[in-house]
C-alpha cells in the first residue's frame, strides 16, 4: 500500500475506488476480518495493488475514526496514517501559522496540511511521493480546504522569503525508529541547511530527542507536546515562529495549558527525605526541564538527584503539571517485605509503577502474589533513589491532587 503508485492512487480517488473503500470499511466495521475482506476484494478487483490500496485505506479509516470526525471521507495509507500526528496535535501546532502564508514540507497524506489550511492565509504542501500527493489533494478537496500540492523534494524547493515553513520529516528508516536528528528523512541538518534562513521554521521531532544531539536546530525553542498522559512529540521553532525569548516549552493537550522557560535554568532542587506526598511531574514539563521551576514554586524537593520525582511536606496546591499522591509507606524493594505489608494492610486495587528501575513487573507480581488491578488504588512505586531502590507505597484512591495532566 505504501508504495502506492500514482496510477493506483488516481483509481483510489475515482468513484469506483471510493466506493470500494467505503464498502470495505463498512465490512471491517461490521466485524469482518481483514483476510476475508481482502479475499473478496481480490475477486472483485483482480489487481493486487488496488486490493491492497483499498484495504489499507479502509483500515486507516477505521483506526482514525475516533481522532478525526470526517475520517470516512479521507484517504490515508496505513503507514501515512501512522506517521500523521493526532488531529488535536496538528491543530495545536497550526495555531502558530494563523493568517500566514505557509509551506508544509513532507506533507504525507495531509494530516498537518488540513489543520494548516484551516487557519493559514495560504498553504503550499510539498510531498515527494506521487501516490501520497494524490491522496493529499483528495483529502483537501473533500473537506473543502484550499492548498497547492506540489510533488517535489523538500530539499529542492525554495519557499518565497515571506513564507513560514512547517516540516514533518519521517522518524522511521527501514521500519526502525530513528533516534538521531541526522537520521530522519530528510535529515534535520539538511533541512536546517536548506530552510534555516526562512522567516520562521517549525520542525516536528521525536519527543525522545537527545538534548545534546549535535544536530539540534540552533537558536530554537523546543516545545514538548503531551496529549493526555502521553508525551507525543517535540517541535523546534525558529525565527518568527519561536515564542519570544523561550528556549523550552511544555504544552498539555487537549487543555492547551502551556509554560515556557525564558532565561537560564534554575539550580536543581535540593534532595530531601520523602515527605507526606510524592509528586509525579507531567512528562512534557520534565522533558522541557521545567520540573525544578515547578517544584521551586511550591517548596518541593527532589527525592533523588537524578530523578524528576518531587516531594512535599503537606498537600501541594492543585495543578495540571503534576500528580500528587499521599505516601503511605516506604518499604525495601524486596518481595517478601511488600507481601507482608499487603497482607497486613489488605488494600483492594493495587498497581505497580517503575521509576528508573528496570525489572520485569510480571515477575514481581508473581513474587508478591498479587496481580495488578489498578489504576486508582494503592500504587507500589519502585523507585531508584541515590542510595538504592525502594518501594514507595502511595494512595491513588484518595484522588490525585490537581486535575492531572490529562484533564
Ligand atoms: C512523517 S510523514 C508526514 C506526515 C504529515 N505531516 C501528516 O500530518 O500527515 C513524512 C513524509 O515525508 C515524505 N518525505 C520524506 N522525504 C521527503 C523529501 N525529501 N521531500 C518531500 N517529502 C519527503 C514522506 O514520503 C512522508 O510522507
Short mmCIF file of C-alpha atoms and ligand atoms in Angstrom, two decimals:
data_model
loop_
_atom_site.label_atom_id
_atom_site.label_comp_id
_atom_site.label_asym_id
_atom_site.label_seq_id
_atom_site.Cartn_x
_atom_site.Cartn_y
_atom_site.Cartn_z
CA UNK A 1 0.00 0.00 0.00
CA UNK A 2 2.71 2.37 0.95
CA UNK A 3 4.36 2.09 -2.40
CA UNK A 4 1.12 3.40 -3.83
CA UNK A 5 1.78 4.39 -7.44
CA UNK A 6 0.10 7.49 -8.78
CA UNK A 7 -1.96 5.25 -11.14
CA UNK A 8 -3.39 3.23 -8.25
CA UNK A 9 -3.87 6.42 -6.22
CA UNK A 10 -5.76 8.04 -9.12
CA UNK A 11 -8.00 4.99 -9.30
CA UNK A 12 -8.50 5.05 -5.50
CA UNK A 13 -9.86 8.61 -5.61
CA UNK A 14 -12.16 7.78 -8.57
CA UNK A 15 -15.81 6.93 -7.95
CA UNK A 16 -15.08 3.19 -8.26
CA UNK A 17 -12.14 3.38 -5.83
CA UNK A 18 -14.05 5.40 -3.25
CA UNK A 19 -16.99 3.01 -3.42
CA UNK A 20 -14.67 0.07 -2.87
CA UNK A 21 -13.07 1.77 0.18
CA UNK A 22 -16.47 2.67 1.65
CA UNK A 23 -17.74 -0.90 1.20
CA UNK A 24 -14.57 -2.41 2.70
CA UNK A 25 -14.70 -0.10 5.74
CA UNK A 26 -18.36 -0.99 6.30
CA UNK A 27 -17.45 -4.67 6.27
CA UNK A 28 -14.48 -4.19 8.61
CA UNK A 29 -16.61 -2.12 10.96
CA UNK A 30 -19.22 -4.85 10.93
CA UNK A 31 -16.64 -7.28 12.27
CA UNK A 32 -15.37 -8.94 9.07
CA UNK A 33 -11.72 -9.97 9.24
CA UNK A 34 -9.11 -8.27 7.05
CA UNK A 35 -8.32 -11.59 5.34
CA UNK A 36 -11.94 -12.19 4.38
CA UNK A 37 -12.29 -8.63 3.06
CA UNK A 38 -9.02 -8.96 1.11
CA UNK A 39 -10.16 -12.20 -0.44
CA UNK A 40 -13.46 -10.78 -1.70
CA UNK A 41 -11.67 -7.67 -2.92
CA UNK A 42 -9.33 -9.90 -4.92
CA UNK A 43 -12.33 -11.45 -6.64
CA UNK A 44 -13.98 -8.10 -7.34
CA UNK A 45 -10.94 -6.09 -8.36
CA UNK A 46 -8.30 -8.55 -9.50
CA UNK A 47 -5.35 -6.15 -9.40
CA UNK A 48 -3.40 -6.87 -6.15
CA UNK A 49 -2.18 -3.26 -5.90
CA UNK A 50 -5.75 -1.97 -5.93
CA UNK A 51 -6.79 -4.60 -3.39
CA UNK A 52 -4.04 -3.61 -1.04
CA UNK A 53 -4.71 0.13 -1.52
CA UNK A 54 -8.42 -0.32 -0.72
CA UNK A 55 -7.76 -2.48 2.31
CA UNK A 56 -5.10 -0.07 3.63
CA UNK A 57 -7.40 2.95 3.21
CA UNK A 58 -10.33 1.12 4.84
CA UNK A 59 -8.22 0.06 7.82
CA UNK A 60 -6.84 3.59 8.15
CA UNK A 61 -10.41 4.94 8.28
CA UNK A 62 -11.27 2.52 11.00
CA UNK A 63 -8.24 3.49 13.03
CA UNK A 64 -8.69 7.23 12.66
CA UNK A 65 -12.41 7.37 13.27
CA UNK A 66 -12.06 8.32 16.92
CA UNK A 67 -9.49 11.00 16.17
CA UNK A 68 -10.96 12.58 13.05
CA UNK A 69 -14.61 13.49 12.70
CA UNK A 70 -14.51 13.21 8.93
CA UNK A 71 -12.47 10.00 8.82
CA UNK A 72 -14.98 8.43 6.45
CA UNK A 73 -14.22 10.97 3.76
CA UNK A 74 -10.44 10.79 3.98
CA UNK A 75 -7.87 8.56 2.33
CA UNK A 76 -4.66 7.53 4.05
CA UNK A 77 -2.37 4.58 3.53
CA UNK A 78 -1.67 2.51 6.64
CA UNK A 79 1.82 3.94 7.03
CA UNK A 80 0.88 7.53 6.23
CA UNK A 81 -1.77 7.43 8.96
CA UNK A 82 0.76 6.05 11.45
CA UNK A 83 3.08 8.91 10.51
CA UNK A 84 0.40 11.58 10.96
CA UNK A 85 0.05 13.28 14.34
CA UNK A 86 -3.18 13.12 16.31
CA UNK A 87 -5.58 15.72 14.90
CA UNK A 88 -5.55 17.73 18.16
CA UNK A 89 -1.74 17.97 17.98
CA UNK A 90 -1.78 19.10 14.33
CA UNK A 91 -4.40 21.73 15.18
CA UNK A 92 -2.32 22.98 18.11
CA UNK A 93 0.85 23.28 16.01
CA UNK A 94 -1.09 25.00 13.22
CA UNK A 95 -2.06 27.86 15.55
CA UNK A 96 1.36 29.46 15.16
CA UNK A 97 0.73 29.73 11.40
CA UNK A 98 -2.65 31.52 11.64
CA UNK A 99 -3.25 34.05 8.88
CA UNK A 100 0.21 33.44 7.40
CA UNK A 101 1.50 32.05 4.11
CA UNK A 102 2.95 28.64 4.89
CA UNK A 103 4.83 25.88 3.14
CA UNK A 104 4.15 22.46 4.62
CA UNK A 105 7.07 20.20 3.68
CA UNK A 106 6.90 16.39 3.85
CA UNK A 107 3.14 16.62 3.88
CA UNK A 108 2.28 12.91 3.55
CA UNK A 109 -1.46 12.48 3.03
CA UNK A 110 -2.08 15.77 4.76
CA UNK A 111 -2.79 15.40 8.49
CA UNK A 112 -0.95 18.65 9.13
CA UNK A 113 -1.81 20.27 5.80
CA UNK A 114 -5.51 20.01 6.64
CA UNK A 115 -5.00 21.66 10.04
CA UNK A 116 -2.82 24.37 8.48
CA UNK A 117 -5.21 25.04 5.60
CA UNK A 118 -8.00 25.64 8.12
CA UNK A 119 -6.17 28.58 9.74
CA UNK A 120 -3.42 29.88 7.43
CA UNK A 121 -3.82 32.50 4.71
CA UNK A 122 -2.34 30.16 2.12
CA UNK A 123 -0.71 26.72 2.17
CA UNK A 124 1.68 25.09 -0.28
CA UNK A 125 2.15 21.41 0.57
CA UNK A 126 5.21 19.51 -0.66
CA UNK A 127 5.38 15.71 -0.73
CA UNK A 128 7.73 13.73 -2.90
CA UNK A 129 5.69 10.54 -3.07
CA UNK A 130 3.37 10.87 -6.10
CA UNK A 131 0.74 8.44 -4.73
CA UNK A 132 0.51 10.26 -1.38
CA UNK A 133 0.26 13.59 -3.22
CA UNK A 134 -2.86 12.31 -4.98
CA UNK A 135 -4.48 11.29 -1.66
CA UNK A 136 -3.45 14.61 -0.14
CA UNK A 137 -5.25 16.54 -2.93
CA UNK A 138 -8.32 14.36 -2.42
CA UNK A 139 -8.35 14.92 1.36
CA UNK A 140 -8.19 18.69 0.97
CA UNK A 141 -10.88 18.69 -1.66
CA UNK A 142 -13.42 16.60 0.28
CA UNK A 143 -13.04 18.90 3.27
CA UNK A 144 -13.40 22.00 1.09
CA UNK A 145 -9.91 23.19 2.06
CA UNK A 146 -7.61 25.01 -0.30
CA UNK A 147 -3.88 24.33 -0.67
CA UNK A 148 -1.46 23.95 -3.54
CA UNK A 149 0.03 20.46 -3.63
CA UNK A 150 3.49 20.10 -5.18
CA UNK A 151 5.10 16.70 -5.77
CA UNK A 152 8.75 17.53 -5.13
CA UNK A 153 11.77 17.02 -2.90
CA UNK A 154 11.58 19.20 0.22
CA UNK A 155 15.33 19.75 -0.06
CA UNK A 156 15.00 21.21 -3.57
CA UNK A 157 12.12 23.67 -3.14
CA UNK A 158 12.68 27.29 -2.14
CA UNK A 159 9.67 28.92 -0.47
CA UNK A 160 9.36 32.71 -1.01
CA UNK A 161 11.06 34.77 1.69
CA UNK A 162 7.86 35.99 3.37
CA UNK A 163 6.57 32.43 3.95
CA UNK A 164 6.74 30.35 7.11
CA UNK A 165 7.94 26.76 6.78
CA UNK A 166 6.50 23.72 8.58
CA UNK A 167 8.23 20.37 8.14
CA UNK A 168 7.50 16.93 9.50
CA UNK A 169 10.34 14.59 8.46
CA UNK A 170 9.85 10.83 8.73
CA UNK A 171 11.20 9.41 12.00
CA UNK A 172 11.43 5.84 10.77
CA UNK A 173 14.00 4.42 8.42
CA UNK A 174 13.59 0.86 7.07
CA UNK A 175 10.82 0.30 9.61
CA UNK A 176 13.05 1.20 12.57
CA UNK A 177 12.54 4.30 14.75
CA UNK A 178 15.50 6.67 14.44
CA UNK A 179 16.98 8.44 17.45
CA UNK A 180 19.44 10.85 15.94
CA UNK A 181 18.41 14.05 14.20
CA UNK A 182 20.82 13.24 11.35
CA UNK A 183 18.82 10.07 10.61
CA UNK A 184 15.34 11.47 9.98
CA UNK A 185 14.14 11.55 6.34
CA UNK A 186 15.04 14.15 5.20
CA UNK A 187 17.66 14.70 7.89
CA UNK A 188 17.24 17.63 10.28
CA UNK A 189 20.68 19.11 9.46
CA UNK A 190 19.86 19.00 5.73
CA UNK A 191 16.51 20.72 6.39
CA UNK A 192 18.15 23.38 8.53
CA UNK A 193 20.84 23.95 5.86
CA UNK A 194 18.16 24.39 3.21
CA UNK A 195 15.41 26.21 5.13
CA UNK A 196 17.09 27.57 8.27
CA UNK A 197 17.07 31.08 6.81
CA UNK A 198 13.28 31.04 6.33
CA UNK A 199 11.36 33.78 8.15
CA UNK A 200 10.13 31.09 10.51
CA UNK A 201 10.75 27.34 10.61
CA UNK A 202 8.98 24.67 12.66
CA UNK A 203 10.42 21.13 12.56
CA UNK A 204 8.47 18.26 14.11
CA UNK A 205 10.77 15.95 16.07
CA UNK A 206 10.66 12.96 18.34
CA UNK A 207 10.00 13.90 21.99
CA UNK A 208 12.81 11.49 22.90
CA UNK A 209 15.35 13.69 21.13
CA UNK A 210 18.71 13.89 22.82
CA UNK A 211 19.25 17.36 24.32
CA UNK A 212 22.93 17.01 23.38
CA UNK A 213 22.40 15.88 19.79
CA UNK A 214 24.99 17.83 17.75
CA UNK A 215 22.36 18.50 15.05
CA UNK A 216 19.95 20.21 17.42
CA UNK A 217 18.48 23.14 15.45
CA UNK A 218 20.32 26.29 16.57
CA UNK A 219 18.52 29.13 18.39
CA UNK A 220 15.35 27.14 18.67
CA UNK A 221 12.57 26.95 21.21
CA UNK A 222 11.77 23.28 21.68
CA UNK A 223 8.13 22.66 22.52
CA UNK A 224 7.26 19.29 24.09
CA UNK A 225 3.69 18.24 23.46
CA UNK A 226 1.78 15.94 25.77
CA UNK A 227 -1.62 14.56 24.78
CA UNK A 228 -3.41 13.17 27.82
CA UNK A 229 -0.70 11.30 29.71
CA UNK A 230 1.45 10.63 26.66
CA UNK A 231 4.39 12.67 25.52
CA UNK A 232 3.77 12.67 21.78
CA UNK A 233 6.22 14.95 20.03
CA UNK A 234 8.60 17.86 20.10
CA UNK A 235 8.75 20.82 17.74
CA UNK A 236 11.81 23.01 17.17
CA UNK A 237 10.60 26.54 16.46
CA UNK A 238 12.98 29.04 14.87
CA UNK A 239 12.82 32.64 13.69
CA UNK A 240 9.41 34.31 13.72
CA UNK A 241 7.78 31.07 14.92
CA UNK A 242 9.77 30.97 18.15
CA UNK A 243 7.90 32.34 21.16
CA UNK A 244 9.83 35.41 22.23
CA UNK A 245 12.82 34.54 24.40
CA UNK A 246 11.63 30.98 25.03
CA UNK A 247 14.09 28.11 24.89
CA UNK A 248 11.85 25.27 26.08
CA UNK A 249 8.09 24.95 26.34
CA UNK A 250 5.83 22.26 27.73
CA UNK A 251 2.26 22.00 26.45
CA UNK A 252 -0.55 19.88 27.82
CA UNK A 253 -3.26 18.93 25.35
CA UNK A 254 -6.16 18.89 24.88
CA UNK A 255 -6.38 21.56 27.59
CA UNK A 256 -3.80 23.81 25.86
CA UNK A 257 -2.04 24.61 29.13
CA UNK A 258 1.47 25.83 28.47
CA UNK A 259 4.60 27.03 30.22
CA UNK A 260 7.97 28.12 28.86
CA UNK A 261 11.44 28.73 30.11
CA UNK A 262 12.86 32.16 29.41
CA UNK A 263 16.31 32.70 30.78
CA UNK A 264 18.67 30.23 32.42
CA UNK A 265 17.64 27.02 34.11
CA UNK A 266 17.28 27.46 37.86
CA UNK A 267 19.55 25.43 40.13
CA UNK A 268 18.45 21.86 40.77
CA UNK A 269 16.14 21.44 43.71
CA UNK A 270 17.79 20.06 46.81
CA UNK A 271 17.37 16.38 47.54
CA UNK A 272 15.37 15.71 50.69
CA UNK A 273 13.81 12.85 52.57
CA UNK A 274 10.43 11.77 51.32
CA UNK A 275 7.69 13.99 52.78
CA UNK A 276 3.97 13.37 53.00
CA UNK A 277 3.35 13.49 49.23
CA UNK A 278 5.05 12.12 46.12
CA UNK A 279 4.74 14.34 43.05
CA UNK A 280 4.99 12.99 39.51
CA UNK A 281 5.60 15.87 37.13
CA UNK A 282 3.94 15.82 33.67
CA UNK A 283 6.39 14.25 31.19
CA UNK A 284 6.29 17.30 28.87
CA UNK A 285 7.46 19.50 31.75
CA UNK A 286 10.19 17.01 32.65
CA UNK A 287 11.45 16.89 29.04
CA UNK A 288 11.39 20.71 28.90
CA UNK A 289 13.35 20.57 32.17
CA UNK A 290 10.81 22.68 33.95
CA UNK A 291 10.45 20.46 37.00
CA UNK A 292 12.92 22.44 39.12
CA UNK A 293 11.00 25.66 38.34
CA UNK A 294 7.67 24.00 39.14
CA UNK A 295 8.93 22.42 42.33
CA UNK A 296 10.64 25.63 43.47
CA UNK A 297 7.31 27.46 43.32
CA UNK A 298 5.65 25.12 45.80
CA UNK A 299 8.59 24.38 48.06
CA UNK A 300 9.01 20.82 46.75
CA UNK A 301 12.28 18.89 46.89
CA UNK A 302 13.68 16.12 44.73
CA UNK A 303 13.69 12.65 46.20
CA UNK A 304 16.88 11.77 44.31
CA UNK A 305 19.49 13.80 42.46
CA UNK A 306 18.78 12.19 39.10
CA UNK A 307 15.04 11.69 39.35
CA UNK A 308 12.29 14.13 38.35
CA UNK A 309 10.15 12.88 41.23
CA UNK A 310 9.41 15.51 43.83
CA UNK A 311 8.11 15.50 47.35
CA UNK A 312 6.34 17.98 49.61
CA UNK A 313 5.62 18.15 53.29
CA UNK A 314 1.84 18.64 53.30
CA UNK A 315 -0.63 18.63 50.45
CA UNK A 316 0.62 20.72 47.49
CA UNK A 317 -1.68 23.11 45.61
CA UNK A 318 -3.76 21.72 42.79
CA UNK A 319 -2.02 21.89 39.40
CA UNK A 320 -2.24 20.32 35.94
CA UNK A 321 1.57 19.99 35.99
CA UNK A 322 1.88 17.19 38.49
CA UNK A 323 0.00 14.40 40.17
CA UNK A 324 0.48 14.29 43.91
CA UNK A 325 -0.21 11.17 45.94
CA UNK A 326 -0.08 10.72 49.71
CA UNK A 327 2.76 8.46 50.80
CA UNK A 328 1.59 5.53 52.91
CA UNK A 329 4.85 3.67 53.47
CA UNK A 330 8.40 3.21 52.23
CA UNK A 331 9.49 -0.42 52.01
CA UNK A 332 12.68 -2.15 50.98
CA UNK A 333 12.48 -3.36 47.37
CA UNK A 334 12.05 -6.96 48.41
CA UNK A 335 9.01 -9.03 47.51
CA UNK A 336 8.82 -10.58 50.98
CA UNK A 337 8.50 -7.22 52.74
CA UNK A 338 5.96 -5.97 50.24
CA UNK A 339 3.97 -9.18 50.59
CA UNK A 340 3.93 -8.71 54.34
CA UNK A 341 2.72 -5.12 54.07
CA UNK A 342 -0.03 -6.09 51.63
CA UNK A 343 -1.19 -8.93 53.88
CA UNK A 344 -1.33 -6.66 56.88
CA UNK A 345 -2.98 -3.65 55.20
CA UNK A 346 -5.12 -5.67 52.81
CA UNK A 347 -5.74 -2.95 50.20
CA UNK A 348 -8.13 -3.55 47.29
CA UNK A 349 -6.77 -2.46 43.95
CA UNK A 350 -3.04 -2.23 43.54
CA UNK A 351 -0.82 -1.26 40.65
CA UNK A 352 2.89 -1.02 40.06
CA UNK A 353 4.90 1.92 38.68
CA UNK A 354 8.59 1.88 37.84
CA UNK A 355 10.81 4.95 38.21
CA UNK A 356 14.29 4.37 36.81
CA UNK A 357 14.17 0.69 37.69
CA UNK A 358 14.48 -1.94 35.01
CA UNK A 359 12.86 -5.12 36.18
CA UNK A 360 10.19 -7.43 34.95
CA UNK A 361 6.92 -6.27 36.58
CA UNK A 362 5.27 -9.63 35.87
CA UNK A 363 7.90 -11.48 37.86
CA UNK A 364 7.32 -9.05 40.69
CA UNK A 365 3.63 -9.70 40.62
CA UNK A 366 4.25 -13.42 40.81
CA UNK A 367 6.64 -12.95 43.72
CA UNK A 368 4.31 -10.75 45.75
CA UNK A 369 1.37 -12.95 44.80
CA UNK A 370 -0.97 -10.14 43.74
CA UNK A 371 -1.96 -9.37 40.16
CA UNK A 372 -2.32 -5.67 39.25
CA UNK A 373 -5.88 -4.41 39.40
CA UNK A 374 -5.39 -0.64 39.27
CA UNK A 375 -5.37 2.12 38.43
CA UNK A 376 -6.98 4.06 41.21
CA UNK A 377 -5.88 2.14 44.27
CA UNK A 378 -2.62 1.56 46.05
CA UNK A 379 0.47 2.16 43.95
CA UNK A 380 3.72 0.36 44.54
CA UNK A 381 6.22 2.80 43.10
CA UNK A 382 9.53 1.03 42.62
CA UNK A 383 11.91 3.92 42.69
CA UNK A 384 15.64 4.17 42.31
CA UNK A 385 16.92 6.64 44.88
CA UNK A 386 20.53 7.77 45.22
CA UNK A 387 21.14 5.17 47.91
CA UNK A 388 19.32 2.29 46.23
CA UNK A 389 15.88 1.09 45.19
CA UNK A 390 12.84 1.34 47.46
CA UNK A 391 9.13 0.73 47.13
CA UNK A 392 7.15 3.86 47.89
CA UNK A 393 3.55 2.93 48.61
CA UNK A 394 1.21 5.73 47.60
CA UNK A 395 -2.54 6.08 47.64
CA UNK A 396 -4.24 6.92 44.36
CA UNK A 397 -7.71 6.14 45.66
CA UNK A 398 -7.93 9.40 47.59
CA UNK A 399 -7.76 11.10 44.20
CA UNK A 400 -4.74 12.84 42.78
CA UNK A 401 -4.24 16.38 43.88
CA UNK A 402 -4.90 18.51 40.85
CA UNK A 403 -6.85 17.53 37.78
CA UNK A 404 -3.85 15.56 36.46
CA UNK A 405 -2.12 16.09 33.12
CA UNK A 406 -4.92 14.54 31.09
CA UNK A 407 -7.63 16.99 32.00
C1 LIG B 1 6.09 11.98 9.00
S1 LIG B 1 5.45 11.93 7.39
C2 LIG B 1 4.49 13.40 7.32
C3 LIG B 1 3.14 13.30 7.96
C4 LIG B 1 2.29 14.51 7.73
N1 LIG B 1 2.86 15.70 8.31
C5 LIG B 1 0.88 14.33 8.25
O1 LIG B 1 0.49 15.02 9.19
O2 LIG B 1 0.14 13.51 7.68
C6 LIG B 1 6.84 12.33 6.40
C7 LIG B 1 6.57 12.43 4.91
O3 LIG B 1 7.73 12.99 4.30
C8 LIG B 1 7.86 12.48 2.99
N2 LIG B 1 9.25 12.76 2.61
C9 LIG B 1 10.39 12.18 3.06
N3 LIG B 1 11.45 12.77 2.48
C10 LIG B 1 10.98 13.75 1.68
C11 LIG B 1 11.60 14.71 0.86
N4 LIG B 1 12.91 14.80 0.73
N5 LIG B 1 10.80 15.57 0.18
C12 LIG B 1 9.46 15.51 0.29
N6 LIG B 1 8.82 14.61 1.04
C13 LIG B 1 9.58 13.75 1.75
C14 LIG B 1 7.48 11.02 3.16
O4 LIG B 1 7.06 10.46 1.93
C15 LIG B 1 6.34 11.11 4.19
O5 LIG B 1 5.09 11.18 3.54
#
